[in-house]
């Protein structure tokens, strides 16, 4: 049985004052059954302090990393540095990184290796644009991204996480329909199983894109959905924890 993961992606949001949310999240986690994992990926500036406040049930992650370990890369952060700051996971290949920084599948694959070498868990993001969906290319685009962004020698498959985030559903309030989510998640699982064998059944598949407390319960019931990557609704402890509670089947 794959453990559900509810992951918050704060994107470029959050100052130290926002860490008051973390105390609330840890406090609530301590009072809920330990039946699903919980992670917040804040901006890199907050990782260290968040990790100090997180308590035993809340994991802290990075939002991207450079594939190298160190060197002349002004402004970049390595996976090893994220680990050193207290991160346990790193989001790689988010569509905003692919769009804003021109990250390619090859770049993402190199990041996956760096993240695993640093002993951290990569969360590899894939997802189609609206134009690609309208052109009927969703399944091909997602399969290409999986093929290119996950290296053949990806180690420790149970520790790999894939997030399906249709670009048109990110931050738009437009959530994918249950049949659309079910179709793509089933496709991702079969592509990964064809490539890696039955062990791919342990790779956690998250859905991301306008997940809220209102739709989380429905989304998390869809087969092959093993959790959520939550942007806007992760910024406030109340809505983030409502999604976590939905993952536990509460409320
Ligand atoms: P959203 O973002 O929940 O605000 O749509 C999700 C994401 O990009 O990870």
PDB file of C-alpha atoms and ligand atoms in Angstrom:
ATOM      1  CA  UNK A   1       0.000   0.000   0.000  1.00  0.00           C
ATOM      2  CA  UNK A   2       1.447   3.363  -1.057  1.00  0.00           C
ATOM      3  CA  UNK A   3       1.329   6.047   1.612  1.00  0.00           C
ATOM      4  CA  UNK A   4      -0.453   9.221   0.587  1.00  0.00           C
ATOM      5  CA  UNK A   5       1.680  12.371   0.387  1.00  0.00           C
ATOM      6  CA  UNK A   6       0.223  15.848   0.718  1.00  0.00           C
ATOM      7  CA  UNK A   7       2.880  18.320  -0.435  1.00  0.00           C
ATOM      8  CA  UNK A   8       2.655  22.100  -0.307  1.00  0.00           C
ATOM      9  CA  UNK A   9       4.475  24.188  -2.896  1.00  0.00           C
ATOM     10  CA  UNK A  10       4.769  27.745  -1.621  1.00  0.00           C
ATOM     11  CA  UNK A  11       6.444  28.886  -4.879  1.00  0.00           C
ATOM     12  CA  UNK A  12       7.893  32.410  -4.508  1.00  0.00           C
ATOM     13  CA  UNK A  13       5.710  33.202  -1.510  1.00  0.00           C
ATOM     14  CA  UNK A  14       6.631  33.469   2.124  1.00  0.00           C
ATOM     15  CA  UNK A  15       8.663  35.582   4.485  1.00  0.00           C
ATOM     16  CA  UNK A  16       9.770  34.554   7.965  1.00  0.00           C
ATOM     17  CA  UNK A  17       6.444  35.801   9.313  1.00  0.00           C
ATOM     18  CA  UNK A  18       4.743  33.063   7.269  1.00  0.00           C
ATOM     19  CA  UNK A  19       6.398  30.449   9.459  1.00  0.00           C
ATOM     20  CA  UNK A  20       3.623  30.888  12.000  1.00  0.00           C
ATOM     21  CA  UNK A  21       1.664  28.603   9.663  1.00  0.00           C
ATOM     22  CA  UNK A  22       4.206  25.878  10.241  1.00  0.00           C
ATOM     23  CA  UNK A  23       3.663  25.838  13.982  1.00  0.00           C
ATOM     24  CA  UNK A  24      -0.073  25.413  13.323  1.00  0.00           C
ATOM     25  CA  UNK A  25       0.514  22.615  10.799  1.00  0.00           C
ATOM     26  CA  UNK A  26       2.887  20.699  13.119  1.00  0.00           C
ATOM     27  CA  UNK A  27       0.521  21.139  16.008  1.00  0.00           C
ATOM     28  CA  UNK A  28      -2.418  19.726  14.060  1.00  0.00           C
ATOM     29  CA  UNK A  29      -0.334  16.901  12.593  1.00  0.00           C
ATOM     30  CA  UNK A  30       0.614  15.805  16.090  1.00  0.00           C
ATOM     31  CA  UNK A  31      -3.087  15.334  16.851  1.00  0.00           C
ATOM     32  CA  UNK A  32      -4.023  13.419  13.692  1.00  0.00           C
ATOM     33  CA  UNK A  33      -3.375   9.744  12.896  1.00  0.00           C
ATOM     34  CA  UNK A  34       0.020   9.164  11.259  1.00  0.00           C
ATOM     35  CA  UNK A  35      -1.490   7.674   8.106  1.00  0.00           C
ATOM     36  CA  UNK A  36      -0.308  10.075   5.401  1.00  0.00           C
ATOM     37  CA  UNK A  37       2.898  12.040   4.827  1.00  0.00           C
ATOM     38  CA  UNK A  38       2.985  15.812   4.872  1.00  0.00           C
ATOM     39  CA  UNK A  39       5.546  18.093   3.219  1.00  0.00           C
ATOM     40  CA  UNK A  40       5.966  21.812   2.641  1.00  0.00           C
ATOM     41  CA  UNK A  41       8.384  23.194   0.042  1.00  0.00           C
ATOM     42  CA  UNK A  42       8.955  26.846   0.949  1.00  0.00           C
ATOM     43  CA  UNK A  43      11.350  29.255  -0.771  1.00  0.00           C
ATOM     44  CA  UNK A  44      14.949  28.197  -0.084  1.00  0.00           C
ATOM     45  CA  UNK A  45      15.422  31.119   2.319  1.00  0.00           C
ATOM     46  CA  UNK A  46      12.966  29.526   4.754  1.00  0.00           C
ATOM     47  CA  UNK A  47      14.029  25.876   4.612  1.00  0.00           C
ATOM     48  CA  UNK A  48      16.409  25.923   7.514  1.00  0.00           C
ATOM     49  CA  UNK A  49      14.136  27.745   9.901  1.00  0.00           C
ATOM     50  CA  UNK A  50      11.099  25.739   8.807  1.00  0.00           C
ATOM     51  CA  UNK A  51      12.966  22.479   9.364  1.00  0.00           C
ATOM     52  CA  UNK A  52      13.738  23.632  12.885  1.00  0.00           C
ATOM     53  CA  UNK A  53      10.042  24.241  13.586  1.00  0.00           C
ATOM     54  CA  UNK A  54       8.569  21.331  11.665  1.00  0.00           C
ATOM     55  CA  UNK A  55       8.459  18.613  14.303  1.00  0.00           C
ATOM     56  CA  UNK A  56       8.596  14.902  13.527  1.00  0.00           C
ATOM     57  CA  UNK A  57       5.599  14.671  11.153  1.00  0.00           C
ATOM     58  CA  UNK A  58       6.204  17.566   8.748  1.00  0.00           C
ATOM     59  CA  UNK A  59       8.831  17.187   6.042  1.00  0.00           C
ATOM     60  CA  UNK A  60      10.449  20.209   4.387  1.00  0.00           C
ATOM     61  CA  UNK A  61      11.558  20.361   0.764  1.00  0.00           C
ATOM     62  CA  UNK A  62      13.152  22.520  -1.906  1.00  0.00           C
ATOM     63  CA  UNK A  63      11.472  23.716  -5.110  1.00  0.00           C
ATOM     64  CA  UNK A  64      14.365  23.122  -7.511  1.00  0.00           C
ATOM     65  CA  UNK A  65      18.111  22.601  -7.503  1.00  0.00           C
ATOM     66  CA  UNK A  66      21.155  22.833  -9.734  1.00  0.00           C
ATOM     67  CA  UNK A  67      22.346  19.435 -11.016  1.00  0.00           C
ATOM     68  CA  UNK A  68      25.922  20.100  -9.868  1.00  0.00           C
ATOM     69  CA  UNK A  69      27.258  19.830  -6.334  1.00  0.00           C
ATOM     70  CA  UNK A  70      29.072  23.157  -6.120  1.00  0.00           C
ATOM     71  CA  UNK A  71      30.939  25.619  -8.300  1.00  0.00           C
ATOM     72  CA  UNK A  72      30.633  28.771 -10.378  1.00  0.00           C
ATOM     73  CA  UNK A  73      26.834  28.984 -10.710  1.00  0.00           C
ATOM     74  CA  UNK A  74      25.825  32.301  -9.211  1.00  0.00           C
ATOM     75  CA  UNK A  75      22.358  32.232  -7.727  1.00  0.00           C
ATOM     76  CA  UNK A  76      21.969  28.476  -7.856  1.00  0.00           C
ATOM     77  CA  UNK A  77      21.557  26.020  -5.006  1.00  0.00           C
ATOM     78  CA  UNK A  78      22.650  22.371  -5.035  1.00  0.00           C
ATOM     79  CA  UNK A  79      20.706  19.403  -3.732  1.00  0.00           C
ATOM     80  CA  UNK A  80      23.416  18.873  -1.153  1.00  0.00           C
ATOM     81  CA  UNK A  81      22.844  22.431   0.117  1.00  0.00           C
ATOM     82  CA  UNK A  82      19.118  21.775   0.395  1.00  0.00           C
ATOM     83  CA  UNK A  83      19.858  18.607   2.363  1.00  0.00           C
ATOM     84  CA  UNK A  84      22.248  20.531   4.579  1.00  0.00           C
ATOM     85  CA  UNK A  85      19.504  23.083   5.289  1.00  0.00           C
ATOM     86  CA  UNK A  86      17.115  20.324   6.390  1.00  0.00           C
ATOM     87  CA  UNK A  87      15.213  19.393   3.222  1.00  0.00           C
ATOM     88  CA  UNK A  88      14.116  15.812   2.590  1.00  0.00           C
ATOM     89  CA  UNK A  89      12.447  16.287  -0.825  1.00  0.00           C
ATOM     90  CA  UNK A  90      13.010  18.477  -3.904  1.00  0.00           C
ATOM     91  CA  UNK A  91      10.451  19.399  -6.568  1.00  0.00           C
ATOM     92  CA  UNK A  92      12.091  19.163 -10.004  1.00  0.00           C
ATOM     93  CA  UNK A  93      10.789  20.100 -13.441  1.00  0.00           C
ATOM     94  CA  UNK A  94       7.836  22.161 -12.265  1.00  0.00           C
ATOM     95  CA  UNK A  95       6.183  23.736 -15.303  1.00  0.00           C
ATOM     96  CA  UNK A  96       7.035  27.181 -13.934  1.00  0.00           C
ATOM     97  CA  UNK A  97      10.750  26.207 -13.917  1.00  0.00           C
ATOM     98  CA  UNK A  98      10.430  24.734 -17.388  1.00  0.00           C
ATOM     99  CA  UNK A  99       8.771  27.976 -18.608  1.00  0.00           C
ATOM    100  CA  UNK A 100      10.675  30.630 -16.609  1.00  0.00           C
ATOM    101  CA  UNK A 101      14.128  29.036 -16.760  1.00  0.00           C
ATOM    102  CA  UNK A 102      13.930  26.961 -19.928  1.00  0.00           C
ATOM    103  CA  UNK A 103      14.537  23.724 -18.036  1.00  0.00           C
ATOM    104  CA  UNK A 104      14.411  20.751 -20.389  1.00  0.00           C
ATOM    105  CA  UNK A 105      13.733  17.076 -19.702  1.00  0.00           C
ATOM    106  CA  UNK A 106      17.512  16.507 -19.759  1.00  0.00           C
ATOM    107  CA  UNK A 107      18.021  19.191 -17.117  1.00  0.00           C
ATOM    108  CA  UNK A 108      15.312  17.620 -14.978  1.00  0.00           C
ATOM    109  CA  UNK A 109      16.838  14.138 -15.316  1.00  0.00           C
ATOM    110  CA  UNK A 110      20.193  15.539 -14.166  1.00  0.00           C
ATOM    111  CA  UNK A 111      18.459  17.151 -11.192  1.00  0.00           C
ATOM    112  CA  UNK A 112      16.798  13.842 -10.276  1.00  0.00           C
ATOM    113  CA  UNK A 113      20.234  12.212 -10.118  1.00  0.00           C
ATOM    114  CA  UNK A 114      21.641  15.061  -8.031  1.00  0.00           C
ATOM    115  CA  UNK A 115      18.689  14.930  -5.649  1.00  0.00           C
ATOM    116  CA  UNK A 116      19.023  11.174  -5.182  1.00  0.00           C
ATOM    117  CA  UNK A 117      22.785  11.423  -4.723  1.00  0.00           C
ATOM    118  CA  UNK A 118      22.168  13.936  -1.950  1.00  0.00           C
ATOM    119  CA  UNK A 119      19.914  11.346  -0.301  1.00  0.00           C
ATOM    120  CA  UNK A 120      16.720  13.285  -0.979  1.00  0.00           C
ATOM    121  CA  UNK A 121      13.434  12.371  -2.675  1.00  0.00           C
ATOM    122  CA  UNK A 122      12.728  13.979  -6.063  1.00  0.00           C
ATOM    123  CA  UNK A 123       9.191  15.030  -7.006  1.00  0.00           C
ATOM    124  CA  UNK A 124       9.230  15.063 -10.807  1.00  0.00           C
ATOM    125  CA  UNK A 125       6.537  17.272 -12.364  1.00  0.00           C
ATOM    126  CA  UNK A 126       4.912  16.585 -15.713  1.00  0.00           C
ATOM    127  CA  UNK A 127       1.827  17.996 -17.393  1.00  0.00           C
ATOM    128  CA  UNK A 128       0.421  19.290 -20.641  1.00  0.00           C
ATOM    129  CA  UNK A 129      -0.518  22.812 -21.746  1.00  0.00           C
ATOM    130  CA  UNK A 130      -4.059  23.700 -22.746  1.00  0.00           C
ATOM    131  CA  UNK A 131      -3.060  23.754 -26.425  1.00  0.00           C
ATOM    132  CA  UNK A 132      -1.572  20.270 -26.113  1.00  0.00           C
ATOM    133  CA  UNK A 133      -4.714  18.972 -24.403  1.00  0.00           C
ATOM    134  CA  UNK A 134      -6.937  20.507 -27.074  1.00  0.00           C
ATOM    135  CA  UNK A 135      -4.768  18.912 -29.753  1.00  0.00           C
ATOM    136  CA  UNK A 136      -5.262  15.498 -28.138  1.00  0.00           C
ATOM    137  CA  UNK A 137      -1.556  15.260 -27.237  1.00  0.00           C
ATOM    138  CA  UNK A 138      -1.848  14.940 -23.452  1.00  0.00           C
ATOM    139  CA  UNK A 139      -0.852  11.290 -23.083  1.00  0.00           C
ATOM    140  CA  UNK A 140       2.026  11.566 -25.539  1.00  0.00           C
ATOM    141  CA  UNK A 141       3.382  14.756 -23.931  1.00  0.00           C
ATOM    142  CA  UNK A 142       3.245  13.237 -20.464  1.00  0.00           C
ATOM    143  CA  UNK A 143       4.892  10.004 -21.642  1.00  0.00           C
ATOM    144  CA  UNK A 144       7.676  12.011 -23.343  1.00  0.00           C
ATOM    145  CA  UNK A 145       8.255  14.028 -20.189  1.00  0.00           C
ATOM    146  CA  UNK A 146       8.425  10.858 -18.095  1.00  0.00           C
ATOM    147  CA  UNK A 147      10.824   9.234 -20.545  1.00  0.00           C
ATOM    148  CA  UNK A 148      13.109  12.267 -20.618  1.00  0.00           C
ATOM    149  CA  UNK A 149      12.886  13.537 -17.044  1.00  0.00           C
ATOM    150  CA  UNK A 150      13.360  10.267 -15.170  1.00  0.00           C
ATOM    151  CA  UNK A 151      16.800   8.803 -15.809  1.00  0.00           C
ATOM    152  CA  UNK A 152      17.088   5.092 -16.628  1.00  0.00           C
ATOM    153  CA  UNK A 153      19.274   4.578 -13.601  1.00  0.00           C
ATOM    154  CA  UNK A 154      16.907   6.370 -11.228  1.00  0.00           C
ATOM    155  CA  UNK A 155      17.626   4.683  -7.949  1.00  0.00           C
ATOM    156  CA  UNK A 156      15.249   3.665  -5.234  1.00  0.00           C
ATOM    157  CA  UNK A 157      11.915   3.748  -7.084  1.00  0.00           C
ATOM    158  CA  UNK A 158       9.809   3.615  -3.904  1.00  0.00           C
ATOM    159  CA  UNK A 159      11.408   6.955  -3.037  1.00  0.00           C
ATOM    160  CA  UNK A 160      10.495   8.551  -6.369  1.00  0.00           C
ATOM    161  CA  UNK A 161       7.459  10.819  -6.623  1.00  0.00           C
ATOM    162  CA  UNK A 162       5.802  11.990  -9.844  1.00  0.00           C
ATOM    163  CA  UNK A 163       3.376  14.923  -9.887  1.00  0.00           C
ATOM    164  CA  UNK A 164       0.874  15.293 -12.712  1.00  0.00           C
ATOM    165  CA  UNK A 165       0.139  18.982 -13.020  1.00  0.00           C
ATOM    166  CA  UNK A 166      -1.861  20.030 -16.079  1.00  0.00           C
ATOM    167  CA  UNK A 167      -0.485  23.515 -16.767  1.00  0.00           C
ATOM    168  CA  UNK A 168      -3.941  24.903 -17.504  1.00  0.00           C
ATOM    169  CA  UNK A 169      -5.109  23.910 -14.010  1.00  0.00           C
ATOM    170  CA  UNK A 170      -2.218  25.494 -12.075  1.00  0.00           C
ATOM    171  CA  UNK A 171      -3.253  28.596 -10.180  1.00  0.00           C
ATOM    172  CA  UNK A 172      -6.298  29.053 -12.398  1.00  0.00           C
ATOM    173  CA  UNK A 173      -9.020  27.655 -10.168  1.00  0.00           C
ATOM    174  CA  UNK A 174      -9.822  25.276 -13.008  1.00  0.00           C
ATOM    175  CA  UNK A 175      -9.333  21.778 -11.661  1.00  0.00           C
ATOM    176  CA  UNK A 176      -9.076  18.839 -14.046  1.00  0.00           C
ATOM    177  CA  UNK A 177     -12.169  16.636 -14.192  1.00  0.00           C
ATOM    178  CA  UNK A 178     -12.030  13.281 -12.371  1.00  0.00           C
ATOM    179  CA  UNK A 179     -12.052  11.315 -15.646  1.00  0.00           C
ATOM    180  CA  UNK A 180      -9.184  13.434 -17.013  1.00  0.00           C
ATOM    181  CA  UNK A 181      -7.145  12.882 -13.845  1.00  0.00           C
ATOM    182  CA  UNK A 182      -7.959   9.152 -13.817  1.00  0.00           C
ATOM    183  CA  UNK A 183      -6.931   8.745 -17.460  1.00  0.00           C
ATOM    184  CA  UNK A 184      -3.567  10.472 -17.076  1.00  0.00           C
ATOM    185  CA  UNK A 185      -2.687   8.856 -13.740  1.00  0.00           C
ATOM    186  CA  UNK A 186      -3.499   5.410 -15.133  1.00  0.00           C
ATOM    187  CA  UNK A 187      -1.329   6.233 -18.164  1.00  0.00           C
ATOM    188  CA  UNK A 188       1.577   7.397 -15.990  1.00  0.00           C
ATOM    189  CA  UNK A 189       1.390   4.220 -13.918  1.00  0.00           C
ATOM    190  CA  UNK A 190       1.408   1.999 -16.992  1.00  0.00           C
ATOM    191  CA  UNK A 191       4.256   3.914 -18.685  1.00  0.00           C
ATOM    192  CA  UNK A 192       6.350   3.605 -15.513  1.00  0.00           C
ATOM    193  CA  UNK A 193       5.448  -0.064 -15.043  1.00  0.00           C
ATOM    194  CA  UNK A 194       6.380  -0.864 -18.658  1.00  0.00           C
ATOM    195  CA  UNK A 195       9.736   0.763 -18.055  1.00  0.00           C
ATOM    196  CA  UNK A 196      10.619  -0.210 -14.504  1.00  0.00           C
ATOM    197  CA  UNK A 197       8.491  -3.284 -13.823  1.00  0.00           C
ATOM    198  CA  UNK A 198       6.165  -3.977 -10.886  1.00  0.00           C
ATOM    199  CA  UNK A 199       8.277  -1.901  -8.484  1.00  0.00           C
ATOM    200  CA  UNK A 200       6.855   1.156 -10.271  1.00  0.00           C
ATOM    201  CA  UNK A 201       3.648   0.427  -8.378  1.00  0.00           C
ATOM    202  CA  UNK A 202       5.368   2.008  -5.374  1.00  0.00           C
ATOM    203  CA  UNK A 203       6.094   5.342  -7.085  1.00  0.00           C
ATOM    204  CA  UNK A 204       3.752   7.913  -5.610  1.00  0.00           C
ATOM    205  CA  UNK A 205       1.706   9.828  -8.172  1.00  0.00           C
ATOM    206  CA  UNK A 206       0.467  13.218  -6.994  1.00  0.00           C
ATOM    207  CA  UNK A 207      -2.133  15.394  -8.674  1.00  0.00           C
ATOM    208  CA  UNK A 208      -1.525  19.152  -8.699  1.00  0.00           C
ATOM    209  CA  UNK A 209      -3.515  22.057 -10.078  1.00  0.00           C
ATOM    210  CA  UNK A 210      -6.017  24.142  -8.083  1.00  0.00           C
ATOM    211  CA  UNK A 211      -6.432  21.508  -5.388  1.00  0.00           C
ATOM    212  CA  UNK A 212      -8.552  22.884  -2.539  1.00  0.00           C
ATOM    213  CA  UNK A 213     -10.229  21.526   0.599  1.00  0.00           C
ATOM    214  CA  UNK A 214     -13.454  21.362  -1.437  1.00  0.00           C
ATOM    215  CA  UNK A 215     -12.157  19.134  -4.249  1.00  0.00           C
ATOM    216  CA  UNK A 216      -9.367  17.219  -2.458  1.00  0.00           C
ATOM    217  CA  UNK A 217     -11.533  14.405  -1.112  1.00  0.00           C
ATOM    218  CA  UNK A 218     -12.883  13.649  -4.582  1.00  0.00           C
ATOM    219  CA  UNK A 219      -9.461  13.837  -6.277  1.00  0.00           C
ATOM    220  CA  UNK A 220      -7.698  11.701  -3.674  1.00  0.00           C
ATOM    221  CA  UNK A 221     -10.207   8.879  -4.202  1.00  0.00           C
ATOM    222  CA  UNK A 222      -9.282   8.495  -7.875  1.00  0.00           C
ATOM    223  CA  UNK A 223      -7.290   5.284  -8.549  1.00  0.00           C
ATOM    224  CA  UNK A 224      -3.533   5.867  -8.901  1.00  0.00           C
ATOM    225  CA  UNK A 225      -3.751   9.254  -7.181  1.00  0.00           C
ATOM    226  CA  UNK A 226      -1.458   8.915  -4.174  1.00  0.00           C
ATOM    227  CA  UNK A 227      -1.540  12.488  -2.971  1.00  0.00           C
ATOM    228  CA  UNK A 228      -1.490  16.111  -3.986  1.00  0.00           C
ATOM    229  CA  UNK A 229       0.945  18.894  -4.851  1.00  0.00           C
ATOM    230  CA  UNK A 230      -0.815  21.952  -3.529  1.00  0.00           C
ATOM    231  CA  UNK A 231       0.126  25.522  -4.439  1.00  0.00           C
ATOM    232  CA  UNK A 232      -2.207  28.351  -3.398  1.00  0.00           C
ATOM    233  CA  UNK A 233      -4.128  26.323  -0.822  1.00  0.00           C
ATOM    234  CA  UNK A 234      -0.898  25.346   0.967  1.00  0.00           C
ATOM    235  CA  UNK A 235      -0.085  28.912   1.987  1.00  0.00           C
ATOM    236  CA  UNK A 236      -2.542  28.922   4.882  1.00  0.00           C
ATOM    237  CA  UNK A 237      -2.405  26.232   7.553  1.00  0.00           C
ATOM    238  CA  UNK A 238      -6.187  25.991   7.668  1.00  0.00           C
ATOM    239  CA  UNK A 239      -6.718  25.090   4.007  1.00  0.00           C
ATOM    240  CA  UNK A 240      -3.578  22.942   3.804  1.00  0.00           C
ATOM    241  CA  UNK A 241      -4.582  20.914   6.830  1.00  0.00           C
ATOM    242  CA  UNK A 242      -8.135  20.576   5.514  1.00  0.00           C
ATOM    243  CA  UNK A 243      -6.592  18.865   2.469  1.00  0.00           C
ATOM    244  CA  UNK A 244      -4.461  16.660   4.708  1.00  0.00           C
ATOM    245  CA  UNK A 245      -7.563  15.705   6.692  1.00  0.00           C
ATOM    246  CA  UNK A 246      -9.326  14.842   3.431  1.00  0.00           C
ATOM    247  CA  UNK A 247      -6.414  12.505   2.674  1.00  0.00           C
ATOM    248  CA  UNK A 248      -7.132  10.721   5.937  1.00  0.00           C
ATOM    249  CA  UNK A 249     -10.798  10.451   4.980  1.00  0.00           C
ATOM    250  CA  UNK A 250     -11.788  12.850   7.778  1.00  0.00           C
ATOM    251  CA  UNK A 251     -14.453  15.603   7.413  1.00  0.00           C
TER     252      UNK A 251
HETATM  253  P1  LIG B   1      -1.981  25.527  -7.466  1.00  0.00           P
HETATM  254  O1  LIG B   1      -0.456  25.155  -7.801  1.00  0.00           O
HETATM  255  O2  LIG B   1      -2.463  24.554  -6.425  1.00  0.00           O
HETATM  256  O3  LIG B   1      -1.926  26.937  -6.946  1.00  0.00           O
HETATM  257  O4  LIG B   1      -2.751  25.402  -8.737  1.00  0.00           O
HETATM  258  C1  LIG B   1      -0.033  23.813  -7.861  1.00  0.00           C
HETATM  259  C2  LIG B   1       1.426  23.754  -8.241  1.00  0.00           C
HETATM  260  O5  LIG B   1       1.846  24.452  -9.157  1.00  0.00           O
HETATM  261  O6  LIG B   1       2.198  22.993  -7.632  1.00  0.00           O
END
